[in-house]
PDB file of C-alpha atoms in Angstrom:
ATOM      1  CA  UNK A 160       3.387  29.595  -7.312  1.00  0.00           C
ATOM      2  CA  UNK A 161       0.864  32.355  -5.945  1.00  0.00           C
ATOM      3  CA  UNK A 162       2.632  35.338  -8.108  1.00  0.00           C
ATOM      4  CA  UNK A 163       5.868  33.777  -6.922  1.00  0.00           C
ATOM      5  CA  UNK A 164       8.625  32.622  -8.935  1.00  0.00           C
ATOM      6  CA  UNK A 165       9.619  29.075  -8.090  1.00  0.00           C
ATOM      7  CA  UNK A 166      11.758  26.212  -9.968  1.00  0.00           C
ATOM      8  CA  UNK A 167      10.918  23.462 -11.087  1.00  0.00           C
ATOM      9  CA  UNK A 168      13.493  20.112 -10.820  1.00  0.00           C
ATOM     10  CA  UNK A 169      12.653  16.158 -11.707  1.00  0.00           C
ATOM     11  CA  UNK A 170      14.739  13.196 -10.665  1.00  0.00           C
ATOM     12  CA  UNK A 171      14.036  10.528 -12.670  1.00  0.00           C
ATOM     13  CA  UNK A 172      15.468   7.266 -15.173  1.00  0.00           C
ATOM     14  CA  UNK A 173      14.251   5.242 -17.560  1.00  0.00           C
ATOM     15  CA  UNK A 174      11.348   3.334 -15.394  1.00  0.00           C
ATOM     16  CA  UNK A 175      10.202   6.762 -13.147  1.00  0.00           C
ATOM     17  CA  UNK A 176       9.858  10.540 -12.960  1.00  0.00           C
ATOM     18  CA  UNK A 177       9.543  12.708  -9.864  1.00  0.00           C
ATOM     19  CA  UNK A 178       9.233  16.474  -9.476  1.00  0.00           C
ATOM     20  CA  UNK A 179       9.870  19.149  -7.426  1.00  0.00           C
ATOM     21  CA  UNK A 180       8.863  22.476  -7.218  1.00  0.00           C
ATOM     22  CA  UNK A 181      11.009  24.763  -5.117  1.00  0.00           C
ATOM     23  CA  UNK A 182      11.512  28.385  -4.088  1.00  0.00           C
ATOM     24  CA  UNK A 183      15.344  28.513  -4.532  1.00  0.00           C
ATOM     25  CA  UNK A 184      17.550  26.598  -7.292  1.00  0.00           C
ATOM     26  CA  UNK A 185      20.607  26.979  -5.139  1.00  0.00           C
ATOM     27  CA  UNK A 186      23.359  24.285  -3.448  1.00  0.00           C
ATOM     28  CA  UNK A 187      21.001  23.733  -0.637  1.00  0.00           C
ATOM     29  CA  UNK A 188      18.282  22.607  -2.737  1.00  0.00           C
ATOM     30  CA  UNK A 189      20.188  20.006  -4.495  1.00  0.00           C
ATOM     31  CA  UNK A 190      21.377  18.314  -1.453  1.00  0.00           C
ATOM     32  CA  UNK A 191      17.725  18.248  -0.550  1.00  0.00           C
ATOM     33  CA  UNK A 192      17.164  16.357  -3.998  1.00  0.00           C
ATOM     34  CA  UNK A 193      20.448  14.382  -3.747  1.00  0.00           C
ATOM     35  CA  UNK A 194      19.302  13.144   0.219  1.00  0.00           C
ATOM     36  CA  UNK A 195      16.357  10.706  -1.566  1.00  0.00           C
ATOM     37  CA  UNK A 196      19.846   8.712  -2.476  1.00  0.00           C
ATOM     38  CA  UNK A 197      20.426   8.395   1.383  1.00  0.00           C
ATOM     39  CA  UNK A 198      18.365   5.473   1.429  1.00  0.00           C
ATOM     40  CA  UNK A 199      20.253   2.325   0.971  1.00  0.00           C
ATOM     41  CA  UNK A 200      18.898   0.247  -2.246  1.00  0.00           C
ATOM     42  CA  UNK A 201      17.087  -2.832  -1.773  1.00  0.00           C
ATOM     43  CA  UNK A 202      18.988  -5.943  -2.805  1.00  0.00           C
ATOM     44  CA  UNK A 203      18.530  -6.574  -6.353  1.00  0.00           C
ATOM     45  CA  UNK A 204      17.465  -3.022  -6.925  1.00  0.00           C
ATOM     46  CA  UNK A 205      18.701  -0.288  -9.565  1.00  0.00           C
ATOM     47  CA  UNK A 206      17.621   3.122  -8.643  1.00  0.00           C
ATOM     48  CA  UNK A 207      18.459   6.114 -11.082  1.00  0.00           C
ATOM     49  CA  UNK A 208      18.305   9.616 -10.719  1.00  0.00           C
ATOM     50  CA  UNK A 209      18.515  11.977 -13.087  1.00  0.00           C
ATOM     51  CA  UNK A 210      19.174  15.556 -13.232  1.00  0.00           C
ATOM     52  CA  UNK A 211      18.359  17.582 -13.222  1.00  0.00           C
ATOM     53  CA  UNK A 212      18.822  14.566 -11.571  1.00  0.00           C
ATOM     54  CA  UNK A 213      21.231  11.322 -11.129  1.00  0.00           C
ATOM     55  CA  UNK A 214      21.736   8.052 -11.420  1.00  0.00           C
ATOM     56  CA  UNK A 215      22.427   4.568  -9.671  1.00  0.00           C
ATOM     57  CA  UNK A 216      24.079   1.619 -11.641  1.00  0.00           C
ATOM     58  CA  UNK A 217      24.898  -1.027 -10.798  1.00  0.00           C
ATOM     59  CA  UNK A 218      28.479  -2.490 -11.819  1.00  0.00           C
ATOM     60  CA  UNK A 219      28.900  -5.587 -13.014  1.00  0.00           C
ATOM     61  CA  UNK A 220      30.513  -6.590  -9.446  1.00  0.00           C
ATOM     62  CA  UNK A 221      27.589  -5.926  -8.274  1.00  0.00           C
ATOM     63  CA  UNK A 222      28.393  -2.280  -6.472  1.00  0.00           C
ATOM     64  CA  UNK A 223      26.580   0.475  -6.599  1.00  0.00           C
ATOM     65  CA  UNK A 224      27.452   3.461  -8.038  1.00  0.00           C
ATOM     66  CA  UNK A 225      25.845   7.087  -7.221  1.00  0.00           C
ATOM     67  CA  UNK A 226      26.129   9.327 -10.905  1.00  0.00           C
ATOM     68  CA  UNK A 227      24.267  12.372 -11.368  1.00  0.00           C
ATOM     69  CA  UNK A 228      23.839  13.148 -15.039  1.00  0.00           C
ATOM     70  CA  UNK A 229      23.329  17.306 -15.490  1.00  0.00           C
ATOM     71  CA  UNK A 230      24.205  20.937 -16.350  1.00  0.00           C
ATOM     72  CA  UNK A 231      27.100  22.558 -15.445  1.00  0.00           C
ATOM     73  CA  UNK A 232      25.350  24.721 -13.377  1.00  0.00           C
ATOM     74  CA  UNK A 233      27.496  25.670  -9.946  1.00  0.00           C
ATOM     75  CA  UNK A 234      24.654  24.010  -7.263  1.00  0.00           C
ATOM     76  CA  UNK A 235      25.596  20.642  -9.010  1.00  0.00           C
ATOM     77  CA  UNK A 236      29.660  21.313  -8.295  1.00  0.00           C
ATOM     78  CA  UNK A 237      30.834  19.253  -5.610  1.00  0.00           C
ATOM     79  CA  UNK A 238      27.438  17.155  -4.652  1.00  0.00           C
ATOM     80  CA  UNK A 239      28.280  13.545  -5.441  1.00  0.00           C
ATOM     81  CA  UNK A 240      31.940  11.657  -6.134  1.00  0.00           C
ATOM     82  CA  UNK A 241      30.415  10.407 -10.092  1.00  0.00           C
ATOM     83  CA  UNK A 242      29.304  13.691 -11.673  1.00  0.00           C
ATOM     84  CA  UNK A 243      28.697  13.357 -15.886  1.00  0.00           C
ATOM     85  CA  UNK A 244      27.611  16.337 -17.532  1.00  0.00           C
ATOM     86  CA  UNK A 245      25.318  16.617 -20.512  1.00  0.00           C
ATOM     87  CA  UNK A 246      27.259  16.884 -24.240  1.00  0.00           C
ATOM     88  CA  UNK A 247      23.819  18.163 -25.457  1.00  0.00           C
ATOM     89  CA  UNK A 248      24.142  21.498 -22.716  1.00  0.00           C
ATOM     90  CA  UNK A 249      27.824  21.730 -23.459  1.00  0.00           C
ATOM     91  CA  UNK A 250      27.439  22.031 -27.621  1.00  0.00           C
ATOM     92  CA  UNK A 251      24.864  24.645 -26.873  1.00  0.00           C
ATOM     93  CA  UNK A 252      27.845  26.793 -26.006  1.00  0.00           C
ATOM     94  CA  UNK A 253      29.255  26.809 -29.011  1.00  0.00           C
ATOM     95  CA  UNK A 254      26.031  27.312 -30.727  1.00  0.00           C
ATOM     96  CA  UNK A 255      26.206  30.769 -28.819  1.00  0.00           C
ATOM     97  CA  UNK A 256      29.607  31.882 -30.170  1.00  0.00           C
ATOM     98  CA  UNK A 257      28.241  34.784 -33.260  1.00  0.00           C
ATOM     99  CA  UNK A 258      31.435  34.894 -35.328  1.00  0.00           C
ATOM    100  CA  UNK A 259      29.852  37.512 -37.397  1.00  0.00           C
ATOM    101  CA  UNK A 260      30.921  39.954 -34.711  1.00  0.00           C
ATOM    102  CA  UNK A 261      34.373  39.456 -36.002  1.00  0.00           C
ATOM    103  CA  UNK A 262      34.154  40.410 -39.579  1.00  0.00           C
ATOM    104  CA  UNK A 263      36.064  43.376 -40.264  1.00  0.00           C
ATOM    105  CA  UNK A 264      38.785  40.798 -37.788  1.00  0.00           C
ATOM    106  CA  UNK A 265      38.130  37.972 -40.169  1.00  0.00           C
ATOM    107  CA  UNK A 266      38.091  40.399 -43.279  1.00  0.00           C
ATOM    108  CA  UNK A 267      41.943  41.224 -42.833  1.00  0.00           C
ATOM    109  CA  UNK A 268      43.269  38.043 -41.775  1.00  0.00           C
ATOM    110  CA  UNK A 269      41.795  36.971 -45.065  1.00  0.00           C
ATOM    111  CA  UNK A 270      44.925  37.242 -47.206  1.00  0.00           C
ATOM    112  CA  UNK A 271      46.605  35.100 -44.138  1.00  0.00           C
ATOM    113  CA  UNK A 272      44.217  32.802 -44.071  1.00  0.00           C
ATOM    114  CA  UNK A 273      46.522  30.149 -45.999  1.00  0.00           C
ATOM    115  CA  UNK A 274      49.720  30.809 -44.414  1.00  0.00           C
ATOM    116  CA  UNK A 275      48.817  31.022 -40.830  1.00  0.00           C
ATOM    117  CA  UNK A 276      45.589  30.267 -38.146  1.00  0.00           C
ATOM    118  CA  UNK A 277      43.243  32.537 -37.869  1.00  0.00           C
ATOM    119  CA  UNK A 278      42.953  32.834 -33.566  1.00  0.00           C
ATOM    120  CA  UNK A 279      39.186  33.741 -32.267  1.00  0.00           C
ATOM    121  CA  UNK A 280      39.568  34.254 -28.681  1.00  0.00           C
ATOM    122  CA  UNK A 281      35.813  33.063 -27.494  1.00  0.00           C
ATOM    123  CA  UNK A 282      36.490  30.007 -29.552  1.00  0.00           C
ATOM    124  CA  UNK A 283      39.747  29.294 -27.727  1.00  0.00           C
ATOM    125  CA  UNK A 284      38.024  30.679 -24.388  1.00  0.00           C
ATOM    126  CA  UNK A 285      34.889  28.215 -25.131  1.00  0.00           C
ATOM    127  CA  UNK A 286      37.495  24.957 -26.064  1.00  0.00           C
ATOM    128  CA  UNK A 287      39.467  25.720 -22.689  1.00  0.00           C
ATOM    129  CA  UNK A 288      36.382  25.657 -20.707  1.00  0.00           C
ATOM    130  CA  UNK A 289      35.596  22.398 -22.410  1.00  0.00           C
ATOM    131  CA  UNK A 290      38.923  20.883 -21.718  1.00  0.00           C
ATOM    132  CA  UNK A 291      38.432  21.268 -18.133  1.00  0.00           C
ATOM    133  CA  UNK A 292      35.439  19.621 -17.589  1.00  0.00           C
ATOM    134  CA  UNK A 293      37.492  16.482 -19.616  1.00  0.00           C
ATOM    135  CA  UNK A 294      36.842  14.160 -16.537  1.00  0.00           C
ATOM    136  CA  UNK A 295      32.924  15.279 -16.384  1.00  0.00           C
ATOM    137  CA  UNK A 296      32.241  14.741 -19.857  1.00  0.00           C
ATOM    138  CA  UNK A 297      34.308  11.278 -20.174  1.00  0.00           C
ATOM    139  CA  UNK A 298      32.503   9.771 -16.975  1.00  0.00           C
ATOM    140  CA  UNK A 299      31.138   7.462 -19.571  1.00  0.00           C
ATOM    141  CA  UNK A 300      34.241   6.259 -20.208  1.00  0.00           C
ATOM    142  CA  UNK A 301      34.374   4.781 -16.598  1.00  0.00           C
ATOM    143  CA  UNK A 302      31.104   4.023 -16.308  1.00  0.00           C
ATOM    144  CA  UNK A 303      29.845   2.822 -19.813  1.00  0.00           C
ATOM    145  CA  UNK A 304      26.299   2.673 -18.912  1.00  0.00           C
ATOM    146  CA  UNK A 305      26.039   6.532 -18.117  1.00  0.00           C
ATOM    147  CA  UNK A 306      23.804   8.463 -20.428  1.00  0.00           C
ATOM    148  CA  UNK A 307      25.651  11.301 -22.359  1.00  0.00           C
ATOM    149  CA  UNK A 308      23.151  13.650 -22.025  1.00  0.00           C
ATOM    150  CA  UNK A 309      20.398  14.388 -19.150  1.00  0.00           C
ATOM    151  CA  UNK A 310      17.696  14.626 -21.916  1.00  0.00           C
ATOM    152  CA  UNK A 311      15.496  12.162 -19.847  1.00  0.00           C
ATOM    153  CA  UNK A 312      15.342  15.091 -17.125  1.00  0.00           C
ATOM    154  CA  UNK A 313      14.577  17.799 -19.730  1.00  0.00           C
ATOM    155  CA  UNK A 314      11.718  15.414 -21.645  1.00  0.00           C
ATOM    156  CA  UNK A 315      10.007  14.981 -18.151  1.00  0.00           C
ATOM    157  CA  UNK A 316       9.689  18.294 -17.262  1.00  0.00           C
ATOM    158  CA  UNK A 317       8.547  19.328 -20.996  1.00  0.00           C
ATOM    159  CA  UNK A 318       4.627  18.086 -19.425  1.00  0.00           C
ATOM    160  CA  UNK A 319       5.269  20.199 -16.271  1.00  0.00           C
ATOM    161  CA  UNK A 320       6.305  23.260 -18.507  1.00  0.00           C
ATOM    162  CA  UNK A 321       3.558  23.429 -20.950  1.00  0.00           C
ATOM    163  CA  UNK A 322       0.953  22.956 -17.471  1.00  0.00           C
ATOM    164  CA  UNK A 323       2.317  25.691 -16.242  1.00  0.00           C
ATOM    165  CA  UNK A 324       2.279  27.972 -18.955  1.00  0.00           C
ATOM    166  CA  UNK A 325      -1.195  27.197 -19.703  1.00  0.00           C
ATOM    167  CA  UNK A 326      -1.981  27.852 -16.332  1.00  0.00           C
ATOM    168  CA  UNK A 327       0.323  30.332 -15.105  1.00  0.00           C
ATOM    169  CA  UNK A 328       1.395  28.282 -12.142  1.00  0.00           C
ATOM    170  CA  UNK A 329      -0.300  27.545  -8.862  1.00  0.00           C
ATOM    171  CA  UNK A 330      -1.627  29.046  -6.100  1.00  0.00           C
ATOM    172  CA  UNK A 331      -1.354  27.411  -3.133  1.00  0.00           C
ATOM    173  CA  UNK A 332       0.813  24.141  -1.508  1.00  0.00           C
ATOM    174  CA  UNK A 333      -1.786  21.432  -1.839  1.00  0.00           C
ATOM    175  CA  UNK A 334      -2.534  22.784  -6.001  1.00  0.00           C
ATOM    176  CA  UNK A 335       1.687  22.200  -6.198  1.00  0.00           C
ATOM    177  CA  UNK A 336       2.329  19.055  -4.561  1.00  0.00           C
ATOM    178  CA  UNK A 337      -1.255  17.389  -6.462  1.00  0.00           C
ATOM    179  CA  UNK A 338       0.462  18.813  -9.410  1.00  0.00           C
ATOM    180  CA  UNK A 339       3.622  17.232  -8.803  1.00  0.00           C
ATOM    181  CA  UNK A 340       2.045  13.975  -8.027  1.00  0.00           C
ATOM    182  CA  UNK A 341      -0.301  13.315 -10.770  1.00  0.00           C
ATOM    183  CA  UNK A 342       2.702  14.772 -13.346  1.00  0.00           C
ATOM    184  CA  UNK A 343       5.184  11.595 -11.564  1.00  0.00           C
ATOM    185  CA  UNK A 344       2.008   8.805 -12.165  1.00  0.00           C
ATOM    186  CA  UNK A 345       1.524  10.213 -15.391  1.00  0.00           C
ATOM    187  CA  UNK A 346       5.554  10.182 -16.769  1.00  0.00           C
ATOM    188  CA  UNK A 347       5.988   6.876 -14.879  1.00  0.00           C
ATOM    189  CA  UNK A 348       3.118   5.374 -16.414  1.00  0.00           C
ATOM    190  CA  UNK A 349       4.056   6.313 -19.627  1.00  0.00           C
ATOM    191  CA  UNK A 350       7.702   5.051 -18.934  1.00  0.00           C
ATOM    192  CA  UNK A 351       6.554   1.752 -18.172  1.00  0.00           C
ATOM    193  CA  UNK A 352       3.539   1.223 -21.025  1.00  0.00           C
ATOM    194  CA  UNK A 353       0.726   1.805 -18.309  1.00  0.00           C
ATOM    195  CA  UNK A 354      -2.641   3.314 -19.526  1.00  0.00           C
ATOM    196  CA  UNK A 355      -3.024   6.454 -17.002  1.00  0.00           C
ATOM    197  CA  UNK A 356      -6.449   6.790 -17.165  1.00  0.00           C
ATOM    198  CA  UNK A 357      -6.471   2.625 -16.093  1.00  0.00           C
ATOM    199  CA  UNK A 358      -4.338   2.672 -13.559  1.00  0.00           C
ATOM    200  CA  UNK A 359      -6.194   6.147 -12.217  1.00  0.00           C
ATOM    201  CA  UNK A 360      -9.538   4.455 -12.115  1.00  0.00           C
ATOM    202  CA  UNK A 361      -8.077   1.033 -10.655  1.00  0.00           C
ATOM    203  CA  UNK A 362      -6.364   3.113  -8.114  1.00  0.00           C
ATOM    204  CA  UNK A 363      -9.483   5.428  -7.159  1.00  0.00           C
ATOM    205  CA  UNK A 364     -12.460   2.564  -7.287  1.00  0.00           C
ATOM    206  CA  UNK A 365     -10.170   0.355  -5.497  1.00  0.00           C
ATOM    207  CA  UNK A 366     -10.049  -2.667  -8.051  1.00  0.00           C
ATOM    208  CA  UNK A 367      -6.365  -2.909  -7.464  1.00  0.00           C
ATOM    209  CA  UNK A 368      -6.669  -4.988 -10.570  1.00  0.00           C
ATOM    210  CA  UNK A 369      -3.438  -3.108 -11.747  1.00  0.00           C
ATOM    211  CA  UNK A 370       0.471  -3.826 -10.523  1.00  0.00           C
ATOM    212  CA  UNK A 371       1.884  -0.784  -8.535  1.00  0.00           C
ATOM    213  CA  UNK A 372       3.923   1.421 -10.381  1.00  0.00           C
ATOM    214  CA  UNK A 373       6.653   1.039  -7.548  1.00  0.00           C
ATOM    215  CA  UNK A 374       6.872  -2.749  -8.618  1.00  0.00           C
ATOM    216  CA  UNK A 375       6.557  -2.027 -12.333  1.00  0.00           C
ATOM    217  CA  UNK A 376       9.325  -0.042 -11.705  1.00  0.00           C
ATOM    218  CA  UNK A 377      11.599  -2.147  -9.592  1.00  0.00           C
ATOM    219  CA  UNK A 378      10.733  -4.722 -12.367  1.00  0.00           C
ATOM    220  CA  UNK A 379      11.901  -2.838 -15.548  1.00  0.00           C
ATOM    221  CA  UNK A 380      14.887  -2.165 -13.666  1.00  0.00           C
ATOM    222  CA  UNK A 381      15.841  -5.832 -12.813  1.00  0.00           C
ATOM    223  CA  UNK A 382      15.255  -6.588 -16.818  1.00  0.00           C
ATOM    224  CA  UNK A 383      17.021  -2.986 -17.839  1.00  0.00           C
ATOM    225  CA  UNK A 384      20.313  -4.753 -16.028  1.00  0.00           C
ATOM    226  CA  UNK A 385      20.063  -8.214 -16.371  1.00  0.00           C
TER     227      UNK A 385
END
Protein backbone atom coordinates (compact mmCIF):
# COMPACT_ATOMS: atom_id res chain seq x y z
CA UNK A 1 0.00 0.00 0.00
CA UNK A 2 1.47 3.53 -1.12
CA UNK A 3 5.07 1.92 -2.19
CA UNK A 4 4.76 0.00 1.05
CA UNK A 5 4.91 -3.57 1.52
CA UNK A 6 1.95 -4.88 3.47
CA UNK A 7 0.29 -8.52 3.99
CA UNK A 8 -2.47 -9.62 3.15
CA UNK A 9 -4.60 -12.31 5.64
CA UNK A 10 -8.49 -13.66 5.21
CA UNK A 11 -10.51 -15.37 7.89
CA UNK A 12 -13.07 -17.12 6.46
CA UNK A 13 -15.32 -20.83 6.13
CA UNK A 14 -17.45 -22.27 3.97
CA UNK A 15 -20.49 -19.53 4.12
CA UNK A 16 -17.96 -16.12 4.40
CA UNK A 17 -14.62 -14.50 3.59
CA UNK A 18 -13.00 -11.51 5.28
CA UNK A 19 -9.68 -9.78 4.65
CA UNK A 20 -7.15 -7.96 6.06
CA UNK A 21 -4.48 -6.02 4.93
CA UNK A 22 -1.74 -5.31 7.42
CA UNK A 23 1.71 -3.75 7.80
CA UNK A 24 3.32 -6.58 9.88
CA UNK A 25 2.62 -10.52 9.59
CA UNK A 26 3.96 -11.04 13.06
CA UNK A 27 2.38 -12.68 16.60
CA UNK A 28 0.74 -9.43 17.31
CA UNK A 29 -1.15 -9.36 14.24
CA UNK A 30 -2.68 -12.68 14.64
CA UNK A 31 -4.04 -12.05 18.00
CA UNK A 32 -5.56 -9.02 16.37
CA UNK A 33 -7.23 -11.55 13.80
CA UNK A 34 -7.82 -14.26 16.46
CA UNK A 35 -9.73 -11.29 18.93
CA UNK A 36 -12.95 -11.31 16.20
CA UNK A 37 -13.38 -14.92 18.13
CA UNK A 38 -13.77 -12.88 21.44
CA UNK A 39 -17.25 -12.45 20.74
CA UNK A 40 -19.40 -15.08 22.21
CA UNK A 41 -21.56 -16.99 19.34
CA UNK A 42 -25.12 -16.50 19.15
CA UNK A 43 -27.18 -19.50 20.19
CA UNK A 44 -27.64 -21.74 17.37
CA UNK A 45 -24.73 -20.21 15.57
CA UNK A 46 -21.52 -21.86 13.85
CA UNK A 47 -18.87 -19.37 13.19
CA UNK A 48 -15.59 -20.54 11.32
CA UNK A 49 -12.45 -19.01 10.81
CA UNK A 50 -10.00 -19.92 8.71
CA UNK A 51 -6.44 -19.25 8.32
CA UNK A 52 -4.88 -18.01 7.42
CA UNK A 53 -7.62 -18.25 9.54
CA UNK A 54 -9.73 -20.68 12.03
CA UNK A 55 -12.53 -22.31 12.77
CA UNK A 56 -15.62 -22.80 15.19
CA UNK A 57 -17.55 -26.20 15.34
CA UNK A 58 -19.74 -27.09 17.00
CA UNK A 59 -19.64 -30.66 18.80
CA UNK A 60 -22.24 -32.78 18.77
CA UNK A 61 -22.84 -31.85 22.66
CA UNK A 62 -23.44 -28.89 21.55
CA UNK A 63 -19.93 -27.01 22.70
CA UNK A 64 -18.07 -24.95 20.92
CA UNK A 65 -14.87 -25.48 19.82
CA UNK A 66 -12.20 -22.63 18.70
CA UNK A 67 -9.73 -24.50 15.69
CA UNK A 68 -7.59 -22.52 13.57
CA UNK A 69 -6.73 -24.39 10.40
CA UNK A 70 -3.06 -22.94 8.93
CA UNK A 71 0.69 -22.88 8.14
CA UNK A 72 3.21 -23.68 10.34
CA UNK A 73 4.36 -20.41 10.35
CA UNK A 74 5.77 -19.28 14.10
CA UNK A 75 2.94 -16.16 14.62
CA UNK A 76 0.34 -19.08 14.57
CA UNK A 77 2.44 -21.11 17.55
CA UNK A 78 0.77 -20.83 20.71
CA UNK A 79 -2.54 -18.62 19.67
CA UNK A 80 -5.48 -20.92 20.32
CA UNK A 81 -5.77 -24.48 22.49
CA UNK A 82 -7.17 -26.48 18.81
CA UNK A 83 -4.44 -25.67 16.28
CA UNK A 84 -4.62 -28.15 12.81
CA UNK A 85 -2.16 -27.50 10.31
CA UNK A 86 -2.52 -27.82 6.57
CA UNK A 87 -1.23 -31.49 4.97
CA UNK A 88 -1.26 -29.55 1.62
CA UNK A 89 1.71 -26.84 3.23
CA UNK A 90 3.38 -29.73 4.97
CA UNK A 91 3.86 -32.11 1.55
CA UNK A 92 5.23 -29.00 -0.03
CA UNK A 93 8.27 -29.71 2.09
CA UNK A 94 9.07 -32.63 0.73
CA UNK A 95 8.45 -31.43 -2.69
CA UNK A 96 11.54 -29.12 -1.83
CA UNK A 97 13.97 -31.92 -0.90
CA UNK A 98 16.38 -32.06 -4.64
CA UNK A 99 17.87 -35.54 -4.18
CA UNK A 100 19.85 -34.95 -7.24
CA UNK A 101 22.28 -33.08 -5.03
CA UNK A 102 23.24 -36.42 -3.71
CA UNK A 103 24.34 -38.31 -6.71
CA UNK A 104 27.85 -39.04 -6.58
CA UNK A 105 26.31 -40.11 -2.50
CA UNK A 106 23.65 -42.19 -4.15
CA UNK A 107 26.13 -43.40 -6.97
CA UNK A 108 28.32 -45.42 -4.35
CA UNK A 109 25.80 -46.68 -2.10
CA UNK A 110 24.53 -48.22 -5.29
CA UNK A 111 26.15 -51.64 -4.96
CA UNK A 112 24.56 -51.48 -1.18
CA UNK A 113 21.53 -50.60 -2.20
CA UNK A 114 20.12 -54.31 -1.66
CA UNK A 115 21.81 -55.20 1.42
CA UNK A 116 21.37 -52.16 3.49
CA UNK A 117 19.22 -48.47 3.60
CA UNK A 118 20.40 -45.95 1.87
CA UNK A 119 20.20 -42.82 4.85
CA UNK A 120 19.50 -39.12 3.25
CA UNK A 121 19.82 -36.85 6.08
CA UNK A 122 17.20 -33.94 4.81
CA UNK A 123 14.81 -36.78 4.30
CA UNK A 124 15.24 -38.01 7.87
CA UNK A 125 15.58 -34.19 9.00
CA UNK A 126 12.18 -33.40 6.94
CA UNK A 127 10.25 -36.86 8.53
CA UNK A 128 11.42 -35.71 12.15
CA UNK A 129 10.03 -32.35 11.69
CA UNK A 130 6.87 -34.04 10.55
CA UNK A 131 6.68 -36.33 13.48
CA UNK A 132 6.55 -33.51 15.77
CA UNK A 133 3.85 -31.69 14.60
CA UNK A 134 1.91 -35.47 15.00
CA UNK A 135 -0.73 -33.79 17.34
CA UNK A 136 -1.21 -30.67 14.75
CA UNK A 137 -1.67 -32.68 11.82
CA UNK A 138 -4.05 -35.45 13.57
CA UNK A 139 -6.39 -32.63 15.11
CA UNK A 140 -8.82 -34.20 12.75
CA UNK A 141 -8.70 -37.12 14.48
CA UNK A 142 -10.31 -35.32 17.55
CA UNK A 143 -12.27 -33.19 15.84
CA UNK A 144 -13.57 -35.06 12.65
CA UNK A 145 -15.13 -32.13 11.11
CA UNK A 146 -11.74 -30.13 10.78
CA UNK A 147 -10.62 -29.50 7.26
CA UNK A 148 -7.14 -31.05 6.44
CA UNK A 149 -5.95 -28.36 4.64
CA UNK A 150 -6.56 -24.37 4.90
CA UNK A 151 -7.14 -24.29 1.07
CA UNK A 152 -10.42 -22.28 1.70
CA UNK A 153 -8.00 -19.39 3.07
CA UNK A 154 -5.58 -19.68 0.11
CA UNK A 155 -8.71 -19.82 -2.67
CA UNK A 156 -10.05 -16.52 -1.06
CA UNK A 157 -7.19 -14.60 -1.24
CA UNK A 158 -6.36 -15.94 -4.96
CA UNK A 159 -9.13 -12.69 -6.03
CA UNK A 160 -7.20 -10.33 -3.68
CA UNK A 161 -3.80 -11.47 -5.29
CA UNK A 162 -4.48 -11.18 -8.89
CA UNK A 163 -6.20 -7.29 -7.85
CA UNK A 164 -3.26 -6.48 -6.60
CA UNK A 165 -0.95 -7.47 -9.09
CA UNK A 166 -2.92 -5.89 -11.71
CA UNK A 167 -2.90 -2.92 -9.81
CA UNK A 168 0.16 -2.82 -7.92
CA UNK A 169 -1.57 -2.28 -4.62
CA UNK A 170 -3.16 0.77 -3.10
CA UNK A 171 -2.51 3.99 -2.17
CA UNK A 172 -4.16 5.21 0.54
CA UNK A 173 -6.48 3.72 3.77
CA UNK A 174 -9.94 4.33 2.40
CA UNK A 175 -8.63 2.55 -1.45
CA UNK A 176 -7.55 -0.61 1.19
CA UNK A 177 -10.34 -1.03 3.44
CA UNK A 178 -13.08 -0.43 0.06
CA UNK A 179 -10.87 -3.05 -1.33
CA UNK A 180 -11.18 -5.31 1.44
CA UNK A 181 -14.84 -4.83 1.65
CA UNK A 182 -16.11 -5.28 -1.76
CA UNK A 183 -13.41 -8.51 -2.06
CA UNK A 184 -15.55 -10.08 1.46
CA UNK A 185 -19.27 -9.27 -0.46
CA UNK A 186 -17.89 -10.60 -3.45
CA UNK A 187 -16.27 -14.23 -1.92
CA UNK A 188 -19.31 -14.39 0.41
CA UNK A 189 -21.66 -13.98 -2.27
CA UNK A 190 -20.17 -16.41 -4.26
CA UNK A 191 -20.00 -18.83 -1.18
CA UNK A 192 -23.54 -18.67 -0.69
CA UNK A 193 -24.94 -18.70 -4.64
CA UNK A 194 -25.70 -14.82 -4.51
CA UNK A 195 -25.49 -12.85 -7.85
CA UNK A 196 -22.95 -9.87 -6.81
CA UNK A 197 -23.93 -7.56 -9.18
CA UNK A 198 -27.86 -8.24 -7.58
CA UNK A 199 -27.22 -7.99 -4.34
CA UNK A 200 -24.84 -4.69 -5.19
CA UNK A 201 -27.67 -2.94 -6.90
CA UNK A 202 -30.39 -4.11 -4.22
CA UNK A 203 -28.04 -2.89 -1.64
CA UNK A 204 -27.17 0.61 -3.35
CA UNK A 205 -30.93 1.57 -4.78
CA UNK A 206 -32.24 0.46 -1.56
CA UNK A 207 -34.77 -2.32 -2.80
CA UNK A 208 -33.64 -4.49 0.02
CA UNK A 209 -35.41 -7.03 -2.09
CA UNK A 210 -32.35 -9.35 -1.29
CA UNK A 211 -31.63 -11.42 2.25
CA UNK A 212 -28.45 -10.03 4.04
CA UNK A 213 -25.49 -11.88 3.53
CA UNK A 214 -25.04 -11.98 7.45
CA UNK A 215 -28.36 -14.10 7.53
CA UNK A 216 -27.51 -16.10 4.41
CA UNK A 217 -24.68 -16.88 6.25
CA UNK A 218 -25.93 -17.72 9.68
CA UNK A 219 -28.40 -19.84 7.56
CA UNK A 220 -25.96 -22.08 5.55
CA UNK A 221 -24.36 -22.62 8.73
CA UNK A 222 -27.44 -23.94 10.68
CA UNK A 223 -28.03 -26.44 7.46
CA UNK A 224 -23.96 -27.09 7.12
CA UNK A 225 -24.48 -28.70 10.91
CA UNK A 226 -27.74 -29.93 11.17
Amino acid sequence: MDGVTHYYSTLCNPYYSSFFTQRRKNHATVAGLLAFLAEPAAPGSVNGLHAAGETTKQKQLGDYVSILICDDAPQFHNRIEHRGLCWVHEERHFKKLQPEKLNQKLSADFDELFSRTTDYDELERRIALTLRKKRELLLVLDFPEAPLDNNEAERALREYVIKRKISNGTRTNDGTKLRETFLALLDTCHKNGVSFYDYLYDRISKSYKMPSLASLVASSAKVGTS
